[in-house]
Short mmCIF file of C-alpha atoms in Angstrom, two decimals:
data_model
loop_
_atom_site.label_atom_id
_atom_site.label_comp_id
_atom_site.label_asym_id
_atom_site.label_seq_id
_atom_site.Cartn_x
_atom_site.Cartn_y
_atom_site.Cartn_z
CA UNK A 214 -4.05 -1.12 -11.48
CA UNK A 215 -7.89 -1.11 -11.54
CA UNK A 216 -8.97 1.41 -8.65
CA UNK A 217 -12.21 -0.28 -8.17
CA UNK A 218 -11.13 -3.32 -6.94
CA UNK A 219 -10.91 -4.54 -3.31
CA UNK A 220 -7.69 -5.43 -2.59
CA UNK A 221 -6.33 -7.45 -0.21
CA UNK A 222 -5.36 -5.79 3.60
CA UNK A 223 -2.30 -6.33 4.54
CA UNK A 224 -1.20 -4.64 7.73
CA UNK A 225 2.09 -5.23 8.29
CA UNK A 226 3.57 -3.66 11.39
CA UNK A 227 7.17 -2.26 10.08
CA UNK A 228 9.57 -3.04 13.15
CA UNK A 229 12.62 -5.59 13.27
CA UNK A 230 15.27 -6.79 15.91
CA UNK A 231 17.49 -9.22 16.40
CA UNK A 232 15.06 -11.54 18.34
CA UNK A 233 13.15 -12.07 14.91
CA UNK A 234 11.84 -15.06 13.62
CA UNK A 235 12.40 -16.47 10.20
CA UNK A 236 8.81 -17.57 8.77
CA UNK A 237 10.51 -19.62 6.20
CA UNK A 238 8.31 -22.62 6.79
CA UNK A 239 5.58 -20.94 8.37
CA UNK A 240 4.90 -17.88 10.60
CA UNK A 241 4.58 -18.33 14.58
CA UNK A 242 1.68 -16.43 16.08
CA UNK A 243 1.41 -15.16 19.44
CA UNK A 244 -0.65 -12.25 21.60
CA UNK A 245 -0.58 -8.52 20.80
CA UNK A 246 0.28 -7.99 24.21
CA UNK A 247 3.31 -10.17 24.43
CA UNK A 248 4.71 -7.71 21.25
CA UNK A 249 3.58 -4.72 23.36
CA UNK A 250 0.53 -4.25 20.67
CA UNK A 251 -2.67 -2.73 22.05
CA UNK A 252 -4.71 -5.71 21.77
CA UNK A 253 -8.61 -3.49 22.08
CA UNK A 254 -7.75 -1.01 19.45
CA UNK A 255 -6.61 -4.50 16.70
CA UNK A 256 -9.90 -5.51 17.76
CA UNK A 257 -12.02 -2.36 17.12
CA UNK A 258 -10.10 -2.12 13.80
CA UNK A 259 -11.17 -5.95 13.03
CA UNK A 260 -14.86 -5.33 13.93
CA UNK A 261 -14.57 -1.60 11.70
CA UNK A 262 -13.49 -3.97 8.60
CA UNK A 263 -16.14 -6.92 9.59
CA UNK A 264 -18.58 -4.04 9.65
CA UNK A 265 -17.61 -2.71 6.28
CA UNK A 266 -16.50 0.41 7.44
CA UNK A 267 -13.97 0.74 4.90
CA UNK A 268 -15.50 -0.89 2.25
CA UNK A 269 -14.93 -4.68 1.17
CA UNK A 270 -11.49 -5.79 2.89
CA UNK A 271 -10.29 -9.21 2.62
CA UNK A 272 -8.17 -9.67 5.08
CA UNK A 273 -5.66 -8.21 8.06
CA UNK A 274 -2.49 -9.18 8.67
CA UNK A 275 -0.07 -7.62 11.95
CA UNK A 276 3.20 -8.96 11.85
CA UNK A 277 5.71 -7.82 14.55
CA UNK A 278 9.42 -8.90 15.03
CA UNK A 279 8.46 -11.91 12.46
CA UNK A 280 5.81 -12.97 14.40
CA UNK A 281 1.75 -12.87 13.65
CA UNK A 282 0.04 -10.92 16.22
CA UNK A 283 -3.39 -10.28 14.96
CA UNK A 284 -5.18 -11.84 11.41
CA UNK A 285 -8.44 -11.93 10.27
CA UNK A 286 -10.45 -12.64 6.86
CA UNK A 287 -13.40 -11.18 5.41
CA UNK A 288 -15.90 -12.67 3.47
CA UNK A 289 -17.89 -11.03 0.36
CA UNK A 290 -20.27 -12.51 -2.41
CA UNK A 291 -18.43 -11.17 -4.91
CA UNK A 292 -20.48 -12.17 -7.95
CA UNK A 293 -23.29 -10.68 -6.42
CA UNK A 294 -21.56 -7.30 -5.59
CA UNK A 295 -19.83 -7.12 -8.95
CA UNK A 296 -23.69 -7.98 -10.53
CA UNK A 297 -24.25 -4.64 -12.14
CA UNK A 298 -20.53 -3.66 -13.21
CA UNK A 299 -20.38 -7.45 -14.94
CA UNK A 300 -23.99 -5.91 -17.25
CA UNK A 301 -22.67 -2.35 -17.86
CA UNK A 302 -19.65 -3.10 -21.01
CA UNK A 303 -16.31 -0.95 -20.35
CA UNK A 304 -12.82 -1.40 -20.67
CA UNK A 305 -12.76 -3.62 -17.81
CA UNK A 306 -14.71 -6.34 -18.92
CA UNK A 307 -15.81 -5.95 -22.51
CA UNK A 308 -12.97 -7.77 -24.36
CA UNK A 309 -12.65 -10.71 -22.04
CA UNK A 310 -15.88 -11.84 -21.08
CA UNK A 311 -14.98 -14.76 -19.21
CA UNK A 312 -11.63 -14.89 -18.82
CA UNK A 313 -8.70 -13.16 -16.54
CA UNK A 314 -9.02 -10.01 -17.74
CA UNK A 315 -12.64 -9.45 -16.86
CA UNK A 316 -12.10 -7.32 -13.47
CA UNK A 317 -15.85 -8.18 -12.62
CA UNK A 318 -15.69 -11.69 -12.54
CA UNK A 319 -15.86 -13.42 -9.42
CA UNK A 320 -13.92 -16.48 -10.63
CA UNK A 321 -10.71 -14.31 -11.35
CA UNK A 322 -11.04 -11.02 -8.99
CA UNK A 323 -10.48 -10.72 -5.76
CA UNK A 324 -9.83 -14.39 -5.59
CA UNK A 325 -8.00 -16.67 -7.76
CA UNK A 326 -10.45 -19.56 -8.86
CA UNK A 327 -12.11 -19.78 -5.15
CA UNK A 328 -9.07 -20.14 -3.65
CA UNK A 329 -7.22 -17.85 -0.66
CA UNK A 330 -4.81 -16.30 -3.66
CA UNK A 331 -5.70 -12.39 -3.66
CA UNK A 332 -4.99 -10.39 -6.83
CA UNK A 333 -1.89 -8.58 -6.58
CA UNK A 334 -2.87 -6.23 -9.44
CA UNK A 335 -0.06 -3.25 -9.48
CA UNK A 336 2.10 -4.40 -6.04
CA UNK A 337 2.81 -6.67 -9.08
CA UNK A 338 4.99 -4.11 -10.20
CA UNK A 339 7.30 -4.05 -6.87
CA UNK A 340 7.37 -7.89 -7.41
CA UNK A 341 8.71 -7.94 -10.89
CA UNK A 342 11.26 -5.16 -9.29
CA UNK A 343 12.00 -7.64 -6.57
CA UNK A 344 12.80 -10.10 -9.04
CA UNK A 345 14.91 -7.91 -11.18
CA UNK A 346 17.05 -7.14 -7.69
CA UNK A 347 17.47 -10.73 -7.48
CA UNK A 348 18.43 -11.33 -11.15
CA UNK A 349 20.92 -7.85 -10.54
CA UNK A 350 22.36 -9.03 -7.35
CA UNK A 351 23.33 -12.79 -9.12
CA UNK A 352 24.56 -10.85 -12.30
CA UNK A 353 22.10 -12.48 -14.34
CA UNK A 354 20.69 -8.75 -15.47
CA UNK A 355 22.18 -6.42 -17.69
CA UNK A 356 23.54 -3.00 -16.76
CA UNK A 357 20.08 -0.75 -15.58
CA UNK A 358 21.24 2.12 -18.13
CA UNK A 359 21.65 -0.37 -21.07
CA UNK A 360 19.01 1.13 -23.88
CA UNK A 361 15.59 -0.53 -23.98
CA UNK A 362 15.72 -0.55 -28.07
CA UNK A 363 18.79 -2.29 -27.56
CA UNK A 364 16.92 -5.48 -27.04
CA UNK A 365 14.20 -5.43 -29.95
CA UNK A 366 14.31 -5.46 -33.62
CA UNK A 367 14.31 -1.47 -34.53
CA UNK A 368 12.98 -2.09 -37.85
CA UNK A 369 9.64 -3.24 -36.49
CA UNK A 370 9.56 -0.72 -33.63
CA UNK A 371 7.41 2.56 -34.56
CA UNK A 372 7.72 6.04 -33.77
CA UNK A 373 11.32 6.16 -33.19
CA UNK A 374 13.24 9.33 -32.22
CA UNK A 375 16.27 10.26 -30.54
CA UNK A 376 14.24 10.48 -27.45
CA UNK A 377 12.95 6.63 -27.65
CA UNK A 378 16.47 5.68 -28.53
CA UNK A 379 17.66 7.62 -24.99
CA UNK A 380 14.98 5.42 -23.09
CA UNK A 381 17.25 3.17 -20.31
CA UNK A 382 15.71 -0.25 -18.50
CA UNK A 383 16.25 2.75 -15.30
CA UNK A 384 13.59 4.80 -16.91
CA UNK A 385 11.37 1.69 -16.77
CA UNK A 386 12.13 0.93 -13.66
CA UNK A 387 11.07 4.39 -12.64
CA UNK A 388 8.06 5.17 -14.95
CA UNK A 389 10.11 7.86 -15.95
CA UNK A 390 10.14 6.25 -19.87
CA UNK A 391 8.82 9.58 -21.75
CA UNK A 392 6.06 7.31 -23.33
CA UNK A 393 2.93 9.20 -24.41
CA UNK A 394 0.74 7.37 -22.13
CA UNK A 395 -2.19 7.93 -20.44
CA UNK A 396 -3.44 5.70 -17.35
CA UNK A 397 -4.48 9.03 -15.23
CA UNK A 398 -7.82 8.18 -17.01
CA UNK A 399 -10.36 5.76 -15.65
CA UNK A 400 -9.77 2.41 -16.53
CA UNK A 401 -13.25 2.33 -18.23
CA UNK A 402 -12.11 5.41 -20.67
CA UNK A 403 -11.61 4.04 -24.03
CA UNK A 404 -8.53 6.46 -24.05
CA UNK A 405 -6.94 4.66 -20.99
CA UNK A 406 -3.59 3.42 -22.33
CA UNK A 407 -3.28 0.34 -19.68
CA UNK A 408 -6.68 -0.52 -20.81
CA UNK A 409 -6.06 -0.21 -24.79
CA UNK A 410 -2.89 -2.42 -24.05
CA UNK A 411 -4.72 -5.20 -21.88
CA UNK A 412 -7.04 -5.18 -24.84
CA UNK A 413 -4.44 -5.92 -27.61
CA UNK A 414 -2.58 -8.78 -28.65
CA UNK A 415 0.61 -8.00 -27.81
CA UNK A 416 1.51 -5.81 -24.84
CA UNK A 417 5.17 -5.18 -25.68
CA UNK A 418 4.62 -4.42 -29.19
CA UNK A 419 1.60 -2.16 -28.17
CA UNK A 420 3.92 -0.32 -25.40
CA UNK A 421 6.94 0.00 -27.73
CA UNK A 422 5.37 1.24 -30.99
CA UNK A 423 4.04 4.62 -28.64
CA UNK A 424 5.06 7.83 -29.52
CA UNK A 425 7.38 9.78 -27.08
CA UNK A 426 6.13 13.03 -25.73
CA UNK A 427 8.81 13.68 -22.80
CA UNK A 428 12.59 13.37 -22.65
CA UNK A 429 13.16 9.85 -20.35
CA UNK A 430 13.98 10.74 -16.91
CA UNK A 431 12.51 13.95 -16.84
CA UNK A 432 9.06 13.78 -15.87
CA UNK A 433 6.99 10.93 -14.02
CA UNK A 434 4.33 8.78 -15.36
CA UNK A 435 2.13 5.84 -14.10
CA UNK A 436 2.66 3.34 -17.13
CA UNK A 437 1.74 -0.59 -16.55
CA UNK A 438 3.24 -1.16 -19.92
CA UNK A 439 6.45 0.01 -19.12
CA UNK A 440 6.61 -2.99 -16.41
CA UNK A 441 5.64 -5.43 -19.28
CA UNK A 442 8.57 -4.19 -21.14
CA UNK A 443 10.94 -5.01 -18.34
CA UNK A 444 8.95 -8.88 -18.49
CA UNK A 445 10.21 -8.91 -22.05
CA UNK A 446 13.33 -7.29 -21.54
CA UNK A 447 14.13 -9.66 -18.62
CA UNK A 448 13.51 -13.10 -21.07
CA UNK A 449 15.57 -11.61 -23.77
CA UNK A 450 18.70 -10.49 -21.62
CA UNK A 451 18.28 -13.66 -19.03
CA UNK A 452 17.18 -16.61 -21.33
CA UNK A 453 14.98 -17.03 -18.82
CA UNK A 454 10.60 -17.07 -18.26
CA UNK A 455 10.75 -14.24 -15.07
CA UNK A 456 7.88 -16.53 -13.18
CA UNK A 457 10.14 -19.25 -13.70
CA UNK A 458 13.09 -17.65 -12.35
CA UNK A 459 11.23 -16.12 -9.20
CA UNK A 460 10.58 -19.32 -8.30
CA UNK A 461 13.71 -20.54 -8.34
CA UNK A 462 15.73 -17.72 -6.76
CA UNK A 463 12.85 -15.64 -4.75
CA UNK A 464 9.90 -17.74 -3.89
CA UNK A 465 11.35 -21.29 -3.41
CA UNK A 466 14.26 -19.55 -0.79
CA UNK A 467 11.24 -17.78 1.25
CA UNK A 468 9.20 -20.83 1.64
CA UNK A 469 6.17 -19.77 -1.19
CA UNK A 470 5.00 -22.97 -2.36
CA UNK A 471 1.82 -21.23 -3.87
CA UNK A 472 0.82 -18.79 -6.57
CA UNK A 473 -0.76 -17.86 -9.55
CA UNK A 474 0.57 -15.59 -12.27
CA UNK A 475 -1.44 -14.45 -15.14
CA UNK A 476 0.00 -14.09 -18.88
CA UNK A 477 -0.92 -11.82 -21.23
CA UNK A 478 -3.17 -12.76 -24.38
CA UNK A 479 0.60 -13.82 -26.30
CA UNK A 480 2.20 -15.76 -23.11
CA UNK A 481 4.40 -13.12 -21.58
CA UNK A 482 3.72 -12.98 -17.85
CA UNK A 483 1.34 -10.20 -16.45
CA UNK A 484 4.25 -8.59 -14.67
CA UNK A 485 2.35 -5.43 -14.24
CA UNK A 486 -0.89 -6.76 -12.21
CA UNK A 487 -0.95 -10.97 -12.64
CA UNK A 488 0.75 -11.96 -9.50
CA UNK A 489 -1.96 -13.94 -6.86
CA UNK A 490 -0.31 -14.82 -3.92
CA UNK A 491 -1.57 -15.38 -0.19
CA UNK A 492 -1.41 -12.30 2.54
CA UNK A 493 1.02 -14.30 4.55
CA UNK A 494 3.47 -14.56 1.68
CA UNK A 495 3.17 -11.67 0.74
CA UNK A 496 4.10 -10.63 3.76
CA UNK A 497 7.16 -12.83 3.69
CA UNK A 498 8.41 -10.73 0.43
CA UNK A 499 8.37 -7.47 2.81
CA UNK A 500 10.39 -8.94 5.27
CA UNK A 501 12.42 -10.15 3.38
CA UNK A 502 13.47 -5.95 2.37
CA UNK A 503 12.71 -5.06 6.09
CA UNK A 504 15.88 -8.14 6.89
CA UNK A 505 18.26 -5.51 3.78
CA UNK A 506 17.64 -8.30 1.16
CA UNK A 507 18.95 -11.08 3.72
CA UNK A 508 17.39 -14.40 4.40
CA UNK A 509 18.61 -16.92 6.86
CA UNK A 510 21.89 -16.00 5.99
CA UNK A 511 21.55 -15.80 2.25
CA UNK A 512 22.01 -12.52 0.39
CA UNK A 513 18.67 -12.95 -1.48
CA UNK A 514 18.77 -9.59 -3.09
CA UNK A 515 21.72 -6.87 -2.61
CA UNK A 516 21.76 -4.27 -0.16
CA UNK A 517 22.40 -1.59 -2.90
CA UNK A 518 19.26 -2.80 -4.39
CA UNK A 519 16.98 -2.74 -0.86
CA UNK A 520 18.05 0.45 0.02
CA UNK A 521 17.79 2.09 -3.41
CA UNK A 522 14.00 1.33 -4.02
CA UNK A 523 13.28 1.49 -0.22
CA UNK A 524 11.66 4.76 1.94
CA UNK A 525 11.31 5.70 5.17
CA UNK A 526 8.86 3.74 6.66
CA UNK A 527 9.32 6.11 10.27
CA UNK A 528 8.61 9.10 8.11
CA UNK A 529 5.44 7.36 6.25
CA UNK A 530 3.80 5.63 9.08
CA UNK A 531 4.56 8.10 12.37
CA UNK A 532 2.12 6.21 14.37
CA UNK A 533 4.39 5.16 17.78
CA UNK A 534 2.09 2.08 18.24
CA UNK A 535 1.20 0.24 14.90
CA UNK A 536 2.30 1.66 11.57
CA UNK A 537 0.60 -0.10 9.17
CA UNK A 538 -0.38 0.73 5.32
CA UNK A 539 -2.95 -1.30 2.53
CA UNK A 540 0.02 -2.49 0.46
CA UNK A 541 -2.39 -3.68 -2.21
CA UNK A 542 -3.69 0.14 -2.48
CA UNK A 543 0.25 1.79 -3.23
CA UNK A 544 0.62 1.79 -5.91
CA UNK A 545 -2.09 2.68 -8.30
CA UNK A 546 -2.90 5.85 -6.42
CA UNK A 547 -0.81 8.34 -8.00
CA UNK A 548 -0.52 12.34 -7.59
CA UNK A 549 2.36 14.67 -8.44
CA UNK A 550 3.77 14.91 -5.04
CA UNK A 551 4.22 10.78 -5.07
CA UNK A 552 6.54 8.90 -7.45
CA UNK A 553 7.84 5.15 -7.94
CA UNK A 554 11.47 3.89 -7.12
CA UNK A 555 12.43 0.99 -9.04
CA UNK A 556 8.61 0.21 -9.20
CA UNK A 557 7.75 0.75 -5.04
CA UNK A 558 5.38 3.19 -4.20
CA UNK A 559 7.44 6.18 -2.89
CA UNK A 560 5.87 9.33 -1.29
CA UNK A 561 3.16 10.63 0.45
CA UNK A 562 0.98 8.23 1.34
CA UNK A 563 -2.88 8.81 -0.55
CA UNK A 564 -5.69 9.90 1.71
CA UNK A 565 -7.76 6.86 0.40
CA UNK A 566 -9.98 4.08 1.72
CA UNK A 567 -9.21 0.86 1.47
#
């Protein structure tokens, strides 16, 4: 995840019952007051992010018992704010001047191409988990403690110890891998790792060939190549493109007729921060774990799954009246008393701005 960015606000208000709504085709909106929403303090927080109080937001989103109660969208001149990062060369723009992978150009970030898709970046990560759930719960995955060398050619794979050869697709899942890696750095460091890999050729062979430097499972660590290893992983064991297969069996079933996926410099998908997809969709791929994996009466992803990467959202957000969170801001921001489940943010929330 690049930290600088401003990310799409999504407030989603975390409550369910059995008079919800399924926003399959669309959402329905109605009043904050006919959800029992304070309708004066959605507008002070509107006029706080119109202001720029807390920095350049995009948009806000309040959902409540699947219906819209409050939205609102921000606009920024982006070229113009990202003027004098675009001049200044770094990791984050230097080896892909005009392309995707320059995080200062307008054309790509926040926005895809002009367009109302919003850069995922890392919530990326909790997609490709989603879609891994779904691929699980229709037995299309392999078992989650299979051995990650298991599905590469060990001959062309460096640094191989016993440790490497220990690594599970669950350590993945978990950034839990044992990888020397290093993306507590600034993504303008030359020693970032994330940024060294978004700068190579090949992602998977660059995440592979690391050296170890922990024993898997033992110790957490924020690693975007991991997640591009479970991209790979995913079109070996499957057969199957994962973009292509989340639309198929994730986004087509919810109704998302619109996104845009990045792929990496060899044509693997970005599964670790390409996904571009609307705030209401997004939205729609929450609800869908706040309804236990369950969709208009279709087991979408299993229960097992939904409650294994899930938290508790009454223990995060212990505001009675709106408990709300900048899902595009989870999960980069990492310290030691937060960790990842299955690729969610899990954990204290970070004392950050949006």
């Amino acid at each position: 995840m690049k930290p600088f960015l401003t990310l799409l606000l999504l407030l989603s208000l975390i409550s369910s019952n059995a008079q919800d709504k399924w926003p399959t085709q669309a959402w329905t909106k109605t009043s904050p007051e006919k959800l029992n929403l304070n309708a004066d303090s959605l507008v002070a927080l509107d006029r706080d992010f119109a202001a720029g109080k807390y920095g350049n937001v995009d948009g806000m989103l309040i959902i409540r018992h699947g219906q819209i109660a409050y939205e609102a969208s921000y606009s920024h001149n982006y070229a113009e704010l990202y003027k004098q990062e675009a001049i200044e060369k770094s990791g984050l723009n230097a080896t892909d001047p005009t392309g995707p992978y320059n995080y200062f150009s307008a054309w790509w970030h926040p926005f895809y191409h002009g367009s109302k898709l919003h850069t995922l970046q890392s919530v990326s990560k909790t997609i490709t988990s989603m879609i891994i759930g779904v691929a699980v719960t229709r037995k299309d995955f392999p078992d989650l403690d299979t051995p990650v060398l298991s599905f590469f050619d060990t001959t062309a794979v460096k640094n191989i110890d016993a440790r490497k050869r220990r690594m599970t697709i669950r350590h993945l899942l978990t950034m839990t891998a044992g990888f020397d890696w290093h993306e507590d750095l600034p993504y303008s460091d030359p020693n970032n790792s994330c940024s060294n890999m978004e700068a190579s050729f090949d992602w998977v062979k660059f995440t592979i060939d690391f050296p170890m430097s922990d024993e898997p499972g033992k110790e957490f660590n924020y690693n975007s190549g991991a997640t591009e290893l479970l991209a790979y992983i995913f079109r070996v064991a499957t057969g199957s493109d994962i973009e292509e297969y989340a639309v198929k069996h994730l986004f087509e079933p919810l109704g998302i007729n619109n996104h845009f996926w990045k792929r990496a410099p060899y044509g693997l998908v970005d599964s670790e921060g390409g996904v571009y997809l609307e705030k209401s969709d997004l939205a729609k791929l929450f609800y869908l774990f706040l309804k236990n994996g369950k969709w208009e009466g279709q087991q979408i992803i299993s229960t097992d799954w939904v409650q294994t990467v899930g938290f508790s959202l009454h223990q995060i957000w212990p505001q009675p009246w709106l408990r709300l969170q900048v899902v595009a801001e989870l999960l980069w921001q990492q310290t030691r008393r937060s960790y990842l489940g299955r690729q969610w943010f899990r954990g204290p929330i970070p004392d950050r701005n949006p």
